[in-house]
Coordinates of C-alpha atoms and ligand atoms in Angstrom, one line a residue:
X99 CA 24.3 -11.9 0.9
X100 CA 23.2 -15.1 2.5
X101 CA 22.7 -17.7 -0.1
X102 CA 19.5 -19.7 0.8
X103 CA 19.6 -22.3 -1.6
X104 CA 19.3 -25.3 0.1
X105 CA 16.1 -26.8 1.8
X106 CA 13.4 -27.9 -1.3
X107 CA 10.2 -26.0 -0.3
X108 CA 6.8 -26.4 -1.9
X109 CA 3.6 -25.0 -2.3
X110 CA 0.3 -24.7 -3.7
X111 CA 0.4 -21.2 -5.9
X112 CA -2.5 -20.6 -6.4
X113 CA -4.0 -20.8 -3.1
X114 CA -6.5 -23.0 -1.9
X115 CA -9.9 -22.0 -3.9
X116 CA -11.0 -23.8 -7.4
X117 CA -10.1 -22.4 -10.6
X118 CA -9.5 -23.9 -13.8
X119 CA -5.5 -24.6 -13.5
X120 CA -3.6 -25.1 -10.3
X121 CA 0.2 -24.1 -9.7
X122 CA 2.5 -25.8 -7.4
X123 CA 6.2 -25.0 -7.2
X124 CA 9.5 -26.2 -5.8
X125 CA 12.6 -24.2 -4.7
X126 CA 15.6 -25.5 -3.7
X127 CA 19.0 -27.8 -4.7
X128 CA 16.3 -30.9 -4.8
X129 CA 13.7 -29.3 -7.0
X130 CA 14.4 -31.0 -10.0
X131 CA 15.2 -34.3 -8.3
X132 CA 12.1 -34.4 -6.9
X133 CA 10.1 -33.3 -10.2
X134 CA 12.3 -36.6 -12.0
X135 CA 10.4 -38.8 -9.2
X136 CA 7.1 -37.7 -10.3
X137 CA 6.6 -36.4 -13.5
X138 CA 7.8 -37.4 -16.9
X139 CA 7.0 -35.8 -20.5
X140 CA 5.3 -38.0 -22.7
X141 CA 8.5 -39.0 -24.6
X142 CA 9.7 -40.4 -21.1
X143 CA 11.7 -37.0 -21.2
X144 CA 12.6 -36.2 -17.2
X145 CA 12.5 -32.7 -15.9
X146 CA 16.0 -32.6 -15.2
X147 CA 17.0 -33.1 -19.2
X148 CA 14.3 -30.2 -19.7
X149 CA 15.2 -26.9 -21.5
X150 CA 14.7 -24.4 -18.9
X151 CA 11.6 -22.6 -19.1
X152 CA 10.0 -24.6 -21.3
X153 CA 6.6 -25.9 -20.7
X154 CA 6.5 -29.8 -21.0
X155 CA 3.5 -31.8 -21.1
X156 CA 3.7 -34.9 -19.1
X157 CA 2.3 -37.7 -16.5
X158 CA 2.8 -37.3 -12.7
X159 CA 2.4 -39.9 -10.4
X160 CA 1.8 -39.4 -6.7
X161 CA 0.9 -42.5 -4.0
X162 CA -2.9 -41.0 -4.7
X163 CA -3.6 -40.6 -8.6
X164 CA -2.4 -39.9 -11.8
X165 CA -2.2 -36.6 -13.3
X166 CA -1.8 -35.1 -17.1
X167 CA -0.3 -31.7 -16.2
X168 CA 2.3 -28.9 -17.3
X169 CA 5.9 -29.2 -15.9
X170 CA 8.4 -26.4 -16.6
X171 CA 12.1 -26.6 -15.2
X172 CA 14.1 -23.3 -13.9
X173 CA 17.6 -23.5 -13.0
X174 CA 19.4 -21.5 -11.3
X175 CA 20.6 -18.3 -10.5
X176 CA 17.9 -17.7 -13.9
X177 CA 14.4 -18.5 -11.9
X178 CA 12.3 -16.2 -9.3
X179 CA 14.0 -17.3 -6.5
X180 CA 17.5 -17.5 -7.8
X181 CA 17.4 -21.1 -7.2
X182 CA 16.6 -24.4 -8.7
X183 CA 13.0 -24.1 -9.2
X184 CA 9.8 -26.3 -10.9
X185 CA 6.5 -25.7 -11.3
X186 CA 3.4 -27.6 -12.1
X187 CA 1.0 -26.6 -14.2
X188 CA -2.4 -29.4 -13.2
X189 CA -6.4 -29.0 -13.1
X190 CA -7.6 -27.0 -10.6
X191 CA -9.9 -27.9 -7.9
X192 CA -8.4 -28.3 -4.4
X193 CA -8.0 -32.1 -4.4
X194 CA -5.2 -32.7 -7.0
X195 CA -2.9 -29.7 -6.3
X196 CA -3.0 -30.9 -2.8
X197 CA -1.9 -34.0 -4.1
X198 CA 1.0 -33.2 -6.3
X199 CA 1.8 -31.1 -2.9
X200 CA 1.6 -34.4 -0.4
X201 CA 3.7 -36.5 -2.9
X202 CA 6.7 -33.4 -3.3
X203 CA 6.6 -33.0 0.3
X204 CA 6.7 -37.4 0.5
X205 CA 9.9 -36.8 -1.8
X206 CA 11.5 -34.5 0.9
X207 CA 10.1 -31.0 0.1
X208 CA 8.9 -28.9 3.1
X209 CA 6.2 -26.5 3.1
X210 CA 6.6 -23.2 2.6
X211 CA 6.0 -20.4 5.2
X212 CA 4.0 -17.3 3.8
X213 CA 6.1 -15.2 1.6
X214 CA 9.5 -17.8 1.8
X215 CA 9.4 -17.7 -2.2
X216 CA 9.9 -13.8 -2.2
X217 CA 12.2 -13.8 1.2
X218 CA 14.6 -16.5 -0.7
X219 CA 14.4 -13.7 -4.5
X220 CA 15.2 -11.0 -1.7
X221 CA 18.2 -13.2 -0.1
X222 CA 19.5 -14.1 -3.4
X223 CA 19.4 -11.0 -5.0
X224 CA 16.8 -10.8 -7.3
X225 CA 14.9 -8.3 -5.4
X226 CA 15.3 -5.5 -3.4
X227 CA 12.7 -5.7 -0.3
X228 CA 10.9 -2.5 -1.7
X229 CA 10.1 -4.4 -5.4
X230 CA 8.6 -7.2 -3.0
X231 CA 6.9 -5.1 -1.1
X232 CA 5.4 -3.5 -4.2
X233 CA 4.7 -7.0 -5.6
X234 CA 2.7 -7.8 -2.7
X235 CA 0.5 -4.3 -2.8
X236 CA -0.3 -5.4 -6.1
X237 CA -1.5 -9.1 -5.5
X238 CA -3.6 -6.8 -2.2
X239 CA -4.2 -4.3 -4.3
X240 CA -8.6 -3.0 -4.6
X241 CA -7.9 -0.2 -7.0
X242 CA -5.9 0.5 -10.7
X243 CA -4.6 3.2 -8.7
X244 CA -3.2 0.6 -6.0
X245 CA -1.8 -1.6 -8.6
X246 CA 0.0 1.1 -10.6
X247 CA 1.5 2.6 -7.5
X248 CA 2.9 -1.4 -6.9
X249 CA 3.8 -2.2 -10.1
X250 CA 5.9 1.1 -9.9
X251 CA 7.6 -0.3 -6.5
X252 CA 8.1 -3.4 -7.9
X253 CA 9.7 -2.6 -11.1
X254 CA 12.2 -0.7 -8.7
X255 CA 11.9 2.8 -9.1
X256 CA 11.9 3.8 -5.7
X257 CA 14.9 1.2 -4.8
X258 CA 16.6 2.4 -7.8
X259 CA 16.4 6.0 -6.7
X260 CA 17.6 4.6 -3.2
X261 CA 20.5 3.0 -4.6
X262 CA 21.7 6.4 -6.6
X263 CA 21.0 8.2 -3.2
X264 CA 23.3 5.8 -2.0
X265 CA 26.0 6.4 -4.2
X266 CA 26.2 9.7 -4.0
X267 CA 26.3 9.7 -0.3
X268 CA 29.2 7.4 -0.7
X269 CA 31.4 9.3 -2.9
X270 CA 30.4 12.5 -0.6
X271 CA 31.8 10.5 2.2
X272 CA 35.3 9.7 0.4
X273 CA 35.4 13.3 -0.7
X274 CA 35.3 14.2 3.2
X275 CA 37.8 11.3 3.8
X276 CA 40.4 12.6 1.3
X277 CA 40.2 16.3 2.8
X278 CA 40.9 14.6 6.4
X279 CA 44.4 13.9 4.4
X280 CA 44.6 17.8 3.8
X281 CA 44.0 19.5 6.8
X282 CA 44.8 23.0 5.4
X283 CA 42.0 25.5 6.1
X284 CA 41.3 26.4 2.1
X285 CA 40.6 22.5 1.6
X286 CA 38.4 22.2 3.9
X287 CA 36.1 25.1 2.9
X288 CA 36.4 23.9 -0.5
X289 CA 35.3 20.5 0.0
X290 CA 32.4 21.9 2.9
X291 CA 30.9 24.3 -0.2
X292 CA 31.2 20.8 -2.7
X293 CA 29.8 18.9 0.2
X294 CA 26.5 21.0 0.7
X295 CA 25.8 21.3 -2.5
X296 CA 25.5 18.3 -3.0
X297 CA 23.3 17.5 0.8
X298 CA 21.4 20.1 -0.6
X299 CA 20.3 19.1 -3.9
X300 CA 19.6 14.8 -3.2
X301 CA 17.9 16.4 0.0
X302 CA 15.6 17.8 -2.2
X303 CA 14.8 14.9 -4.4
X304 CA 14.1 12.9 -1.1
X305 CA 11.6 16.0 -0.5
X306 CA 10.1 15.3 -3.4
X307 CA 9.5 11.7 -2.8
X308 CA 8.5 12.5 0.5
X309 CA 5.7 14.9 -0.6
X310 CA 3.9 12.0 -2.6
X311 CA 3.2 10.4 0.8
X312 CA -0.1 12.2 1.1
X313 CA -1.4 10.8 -2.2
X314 CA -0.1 7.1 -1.6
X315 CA -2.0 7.4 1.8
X316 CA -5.1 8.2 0.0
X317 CA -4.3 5.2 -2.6
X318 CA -4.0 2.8 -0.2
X319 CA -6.3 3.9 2.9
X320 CA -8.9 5.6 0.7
X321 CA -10.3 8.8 2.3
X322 CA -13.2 8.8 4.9
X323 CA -15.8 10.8 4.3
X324 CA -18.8 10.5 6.9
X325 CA -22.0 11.5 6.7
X326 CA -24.2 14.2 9.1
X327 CA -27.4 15.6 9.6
X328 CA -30.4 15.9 11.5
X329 CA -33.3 12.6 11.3
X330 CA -34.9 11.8 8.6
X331 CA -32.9 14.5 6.4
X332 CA -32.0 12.0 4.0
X333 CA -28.4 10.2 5.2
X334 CA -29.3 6.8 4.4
X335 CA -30.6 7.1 1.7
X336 CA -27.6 9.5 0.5
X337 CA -25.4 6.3 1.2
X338 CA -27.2 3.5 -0.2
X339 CA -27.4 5.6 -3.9
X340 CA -23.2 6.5 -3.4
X341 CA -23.1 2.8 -2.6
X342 CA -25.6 1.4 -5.1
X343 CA -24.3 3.6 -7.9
X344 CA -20.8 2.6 -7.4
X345 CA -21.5 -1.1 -6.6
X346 CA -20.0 -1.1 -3.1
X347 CA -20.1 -3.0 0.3
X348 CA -22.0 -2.0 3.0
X349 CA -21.5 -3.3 6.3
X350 CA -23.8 -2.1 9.8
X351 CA -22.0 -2.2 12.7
X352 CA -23.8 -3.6 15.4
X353 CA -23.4 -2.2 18.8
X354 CA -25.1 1.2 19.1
X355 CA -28.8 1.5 19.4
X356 CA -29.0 3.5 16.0
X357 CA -26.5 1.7 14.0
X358 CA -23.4 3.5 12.0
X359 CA -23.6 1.8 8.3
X360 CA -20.7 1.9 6.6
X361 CA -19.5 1.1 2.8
X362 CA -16.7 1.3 0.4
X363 CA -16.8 2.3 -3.2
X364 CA -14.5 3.9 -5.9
X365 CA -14.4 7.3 -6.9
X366 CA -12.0 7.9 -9.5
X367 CA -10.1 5.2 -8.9
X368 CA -9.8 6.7 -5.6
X369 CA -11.2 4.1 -2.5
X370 CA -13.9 5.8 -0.4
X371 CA -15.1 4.7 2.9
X372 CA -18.4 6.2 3.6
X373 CA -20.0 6.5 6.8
X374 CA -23.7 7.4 7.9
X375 CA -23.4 8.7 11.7
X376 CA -27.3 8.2 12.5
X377 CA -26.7 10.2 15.4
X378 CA -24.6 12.9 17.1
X379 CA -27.3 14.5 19.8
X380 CA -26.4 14.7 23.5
X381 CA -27.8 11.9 25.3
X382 CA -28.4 10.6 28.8
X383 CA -28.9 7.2 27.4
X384 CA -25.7 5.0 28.2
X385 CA -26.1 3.0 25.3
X386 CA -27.1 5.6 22.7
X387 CA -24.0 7.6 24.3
X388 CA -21.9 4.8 23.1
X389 CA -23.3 5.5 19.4
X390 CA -23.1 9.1 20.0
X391 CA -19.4 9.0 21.0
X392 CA -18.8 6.8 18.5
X393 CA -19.8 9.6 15.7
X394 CA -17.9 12.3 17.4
X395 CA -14.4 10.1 17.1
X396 CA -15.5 9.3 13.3
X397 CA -16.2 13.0 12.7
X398 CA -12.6 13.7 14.1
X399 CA -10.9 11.4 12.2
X400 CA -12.8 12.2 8.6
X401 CA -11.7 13.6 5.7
X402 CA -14.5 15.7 4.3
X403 CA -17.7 15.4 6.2
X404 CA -21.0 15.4 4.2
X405 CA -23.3 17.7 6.2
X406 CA -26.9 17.2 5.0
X407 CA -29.3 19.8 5.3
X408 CA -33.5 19.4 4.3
X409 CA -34.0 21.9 1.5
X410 CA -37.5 21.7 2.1
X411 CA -37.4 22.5 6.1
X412 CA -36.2 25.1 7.8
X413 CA -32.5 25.2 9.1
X414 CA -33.4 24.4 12.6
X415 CA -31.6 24.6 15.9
X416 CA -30.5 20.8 15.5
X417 CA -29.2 21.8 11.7
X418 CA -27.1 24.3 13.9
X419 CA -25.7 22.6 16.6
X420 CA -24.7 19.6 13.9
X421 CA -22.8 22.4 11.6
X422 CA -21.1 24.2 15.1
X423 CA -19.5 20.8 15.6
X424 CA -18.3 20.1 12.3
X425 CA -17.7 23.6 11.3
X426 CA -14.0 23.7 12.0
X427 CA -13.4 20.5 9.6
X428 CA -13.0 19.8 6.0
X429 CA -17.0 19.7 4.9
X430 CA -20.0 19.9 2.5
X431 CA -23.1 20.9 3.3
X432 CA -25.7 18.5 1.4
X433 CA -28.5 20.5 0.6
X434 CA -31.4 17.1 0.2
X435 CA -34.5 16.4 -1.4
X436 CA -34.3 18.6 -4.0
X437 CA -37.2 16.9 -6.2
X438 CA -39.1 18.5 -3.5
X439 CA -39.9 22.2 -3.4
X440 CA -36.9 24.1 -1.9
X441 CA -38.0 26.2 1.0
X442 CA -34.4 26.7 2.7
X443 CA -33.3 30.2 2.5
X444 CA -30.2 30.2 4.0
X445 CA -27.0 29.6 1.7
X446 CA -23.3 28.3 2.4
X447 CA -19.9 28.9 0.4
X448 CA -19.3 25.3 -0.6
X449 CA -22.9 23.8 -0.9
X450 CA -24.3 21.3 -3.6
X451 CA -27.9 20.4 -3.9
X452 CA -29.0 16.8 -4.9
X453 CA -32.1 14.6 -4.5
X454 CA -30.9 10.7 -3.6
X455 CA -34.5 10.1 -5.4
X456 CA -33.4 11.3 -8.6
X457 CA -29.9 11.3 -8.6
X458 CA -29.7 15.0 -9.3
X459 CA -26.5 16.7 -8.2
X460 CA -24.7 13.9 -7.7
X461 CA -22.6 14.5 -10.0
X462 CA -21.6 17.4 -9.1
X463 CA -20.8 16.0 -5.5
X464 CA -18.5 13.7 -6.8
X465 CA -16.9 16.5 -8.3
X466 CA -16.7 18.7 -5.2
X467 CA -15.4 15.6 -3.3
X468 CA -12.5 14.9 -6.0
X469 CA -11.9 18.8 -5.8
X470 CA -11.2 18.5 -2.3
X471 CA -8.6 15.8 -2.2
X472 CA -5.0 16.6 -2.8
X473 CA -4.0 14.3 -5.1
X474 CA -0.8 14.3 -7.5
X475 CA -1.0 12.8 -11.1
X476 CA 0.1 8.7 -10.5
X477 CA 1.0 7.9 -14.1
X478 CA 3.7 4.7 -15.0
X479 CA 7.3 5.4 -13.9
X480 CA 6.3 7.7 -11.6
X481 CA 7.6 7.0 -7.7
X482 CA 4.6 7.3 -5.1
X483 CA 5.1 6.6 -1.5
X484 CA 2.2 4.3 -0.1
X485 CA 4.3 2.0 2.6
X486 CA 4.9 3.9 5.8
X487 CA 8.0 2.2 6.1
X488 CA 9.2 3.8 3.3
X489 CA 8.1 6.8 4.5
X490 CA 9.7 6.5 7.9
X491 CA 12.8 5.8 6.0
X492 CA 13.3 8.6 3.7
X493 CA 11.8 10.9 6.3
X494 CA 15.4 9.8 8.6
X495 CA 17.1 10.1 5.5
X496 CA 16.2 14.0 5.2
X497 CA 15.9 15.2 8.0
X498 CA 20.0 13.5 8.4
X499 CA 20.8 15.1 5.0
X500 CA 19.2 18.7 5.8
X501 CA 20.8 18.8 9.6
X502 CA 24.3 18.1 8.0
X503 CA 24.1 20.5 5.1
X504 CA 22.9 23.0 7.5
X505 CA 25.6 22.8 10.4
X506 CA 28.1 21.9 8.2
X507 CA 29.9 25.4 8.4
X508 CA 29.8 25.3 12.2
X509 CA 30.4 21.8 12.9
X510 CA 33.5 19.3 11.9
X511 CA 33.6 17.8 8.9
X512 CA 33.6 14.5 11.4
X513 CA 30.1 15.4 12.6
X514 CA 28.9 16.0 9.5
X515 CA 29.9 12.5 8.5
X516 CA 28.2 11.2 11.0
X517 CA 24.6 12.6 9.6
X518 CA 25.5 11.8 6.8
X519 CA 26.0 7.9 7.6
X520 CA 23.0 7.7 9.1
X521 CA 21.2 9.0 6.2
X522 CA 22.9 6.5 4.3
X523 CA 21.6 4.0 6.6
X524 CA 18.5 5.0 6.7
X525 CA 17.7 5.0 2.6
X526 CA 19.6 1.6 2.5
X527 CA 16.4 0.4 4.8
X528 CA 14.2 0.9 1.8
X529 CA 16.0 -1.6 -0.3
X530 CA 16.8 -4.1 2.5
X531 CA 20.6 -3.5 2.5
X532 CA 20.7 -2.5 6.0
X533 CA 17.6 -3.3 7.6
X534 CA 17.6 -6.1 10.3
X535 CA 16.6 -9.3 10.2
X536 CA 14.2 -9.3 12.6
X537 CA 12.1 -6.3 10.2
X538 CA 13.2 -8.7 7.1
X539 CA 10.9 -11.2 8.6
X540 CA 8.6 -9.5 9.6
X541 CA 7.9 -8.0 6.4
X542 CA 8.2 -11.9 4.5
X543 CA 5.9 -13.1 7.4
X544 CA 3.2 -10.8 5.9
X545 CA 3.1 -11.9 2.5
X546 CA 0.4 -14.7 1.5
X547 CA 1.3 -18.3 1.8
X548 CA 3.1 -19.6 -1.7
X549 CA 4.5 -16.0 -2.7
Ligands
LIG685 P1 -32.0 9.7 7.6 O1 -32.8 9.5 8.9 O2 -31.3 11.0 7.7 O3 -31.1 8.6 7.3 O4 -33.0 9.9 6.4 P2 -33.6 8.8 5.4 O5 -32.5 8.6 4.3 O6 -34.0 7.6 6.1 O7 -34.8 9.6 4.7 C1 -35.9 10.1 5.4 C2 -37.0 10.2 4.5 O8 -36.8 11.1 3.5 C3 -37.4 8.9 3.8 O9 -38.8 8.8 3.8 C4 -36.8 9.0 2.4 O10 -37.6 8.3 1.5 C5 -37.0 10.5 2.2 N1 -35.9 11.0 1.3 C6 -34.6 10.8 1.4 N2 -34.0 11.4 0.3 C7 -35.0 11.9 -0.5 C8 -35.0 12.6 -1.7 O11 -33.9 12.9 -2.4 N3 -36.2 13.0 -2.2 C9 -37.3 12.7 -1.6 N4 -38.5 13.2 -2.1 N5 -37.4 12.1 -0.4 C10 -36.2 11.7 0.1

């Protein structure tokens, strides 16, 4: 692998915003060097006599002010990097972290670009690109959910499983290669019924993987559930209790006469993006179209639609041309205002009744709501696939596996090899080994600046 060490690069951390400590670090072959021209400990000790990884307490001097801050010394390959590597440990506050930052990059350091730290771990070794892509869910992360399903990415149990696919398809590819030595027929048949086998069974492993796709979609998009009915039958008020109970963020979206309001809160850990429709009646108005329209797209693209119903009115002709148009999706019908009396006769399979005014029932939509989702169990160690790259990856990798174990009685062992390579290539993506360097970047360029 390319060896990056080489250019010192610096930056601040811990971003830009004040908090009680600030960090700045250096990478490179000059990182100590420049760490001896600024900082000392308080015994005159200079960073480059330091025992790695331990924190010294010190003066540094920059052309602006003095500083009593933390230095601690990594050397290399032993750091997060893999190189040479210092950081300092000062107040927070923007003014003297930018400081320490001016006087490194005085000394010869260069600002970092966003994710550089993690690109140069990755280059070195330390990290395959799926733990750093895993680190960086976490640092983005809005749920526990989101966190675990990083921290499992990060400590490398999907690369690790990559690596062992890997493997194997390796030693089934010199398996193939020694039977090209021993063209008799028997061989061959042996080593084809060895060869699927083994296609078969890592094919179903990647399956496995594969299936938790749905659940890391939830974990990191959250599910969108959007909210119907008639005026006046209670929608808003529906979505400011959901949103006020769960401490959320609503947001209107300006733009249509009756605006779509929209919010996020958790539900079991699980992100929820709620949104009230206002409207969904034919319309000659151009603008109120726009509105209307608006809620027809959000209705197609929702998970569970929240269809609310008076219980104290009759179900009306409006109440039935709403339901006809969400009818065919995934939905609950929200039977309101049930601290009122409850004059609605007619009843539907999956119906809850609740009152926004008392909280009743609500509850028991949650419930229905969590029912709903098809979620599997994310506990520690377990591998869940929220990165659609990933996804895309493991999905080549199958689909290569299954075609070759399937044709592999009809076609040459040749052709099979050929599936099986590209597998291989594909499952090597996940861990950076044979992804390009234009995707590399990519990927690094996304990261924060100073990770
Ligand atoms: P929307 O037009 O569908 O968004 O309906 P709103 O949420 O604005 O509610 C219409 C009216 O019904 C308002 O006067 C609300 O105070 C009232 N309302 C909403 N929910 C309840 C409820 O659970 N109980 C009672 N008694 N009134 C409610």
């Amino acid at each position: 692998m390319e060896n990056l060490t080489g250019d010192t690069i610096v930056s601040i951390s811990t971003g830009s915003s004040s908090g009680a400590i600030a960090i700045v670090r250096l990478s490179g072959t000059s990182a100590i060097q420049i760490a001896d021209e600024i900082f000392a400990a308080k015994d005159g000790l200079l960073p480059s006599k330091f025992t790695p990884r331990m924190l010294m307490l010190g003066k540094l001097e920059t052309s602006f002010f003095s500083e009593q801050c933390m230095c601690v010394v990594f050397k290399a390959p032993k750091s997060y990097t893999g190189e040479d590597m210092v950081e300092f440990q000062c107040h927070g506050g923007t003014k003297i972290a930018s400081g320490i930052f001016k006087e490194c990059v005085l000394n010869g350091a260069r600002p970092a670009t966003n994710g550089e730290f993690s690109k140069r771990a990755f280059m070195n070794g330390k990290m395959s690109l799926s733990s750093a892509e895993g680190m960086m869910d976490m640092i983005n992360a809005e749920s526990d959910a989101e966190i675990r399903a990083g921290y499992n990415l990060l400590s490398g149990e999907l690369s690790n499983l990559a690596y062992e696919a890997q493997d194997e398809l390796t030693d089934v590819l010199s398996e193939i290669e020694v039977s090209f030595d021993y063209p008799e027929e028997t061989i061959e048949y042996i080593t084809k019924a060895k060869v699927k086998e083994r296609l078969e069974s890592l094919a179903d492993k990647l399956k496995k993987v594969l299936d938790t796709s749905e659940t890391g979609k939830l974990i990191k998009s959250g599910i969108n559930i959007v909210i119907v009915g008639r005026p006046n039958v209670g929608k808003s008020s529906l979505l400011n209790t959901l949103l006020k109970q769960e401490k959320a963020i609503v947001t209107d979206i300006p733009g249509t006469t009756r605006d779509i309001v929209e919010g996020t809160f958790l539900l079991d850990d699980i992100k929820i993006n709620l949104t009230d429709t206002a409207g969904i009646r034919e319309t000659e108005d151009t603008v109120e179209k726009i509105g209307v329209d608006r809620a027809k797209n959000l209705i197609l693209q929702a998970d569970i639609i929240l269809f609310l119903i008076d219980a104290n009115g009759e179900f009306s002709n409006e109440d039935n041309e709403i339901f006809e148009s969400i009818k065919n999706s995934q939905y609950i019908v929200v039977k309101t205002k049930a601290d009122l009396e409850n004059k609605v006769s007619k009843t539907f399979e999956n119906e809850v009744v609740i009152s926004s005014k008392t909280g009743e029932g609500l509850d028991k939509l949650k419930e229905k709501i969590l029912s709903m989702l098809k979620l599997s169990n994310i506990s520690s160690g377990s591998v869940i696939i929220t990165n659609e790259r990933h996804k895309d990856a493991l999905s080549r990798a199958y689909k290569g596996l299954t075609r070759a174990s399937k044709n592999i009685n009809e076609d040459s062992l040749d052709l099979v090899s050929i599936d099986i390579k590209e597998a291989y290539m594909a499952i090597g993506e996940i861990t950076g080994n044979t992804t390009s360097e234009e995707i590399i970047d990519a990927i690094f360029d996304k990261f924060c600046l100073g990770k």
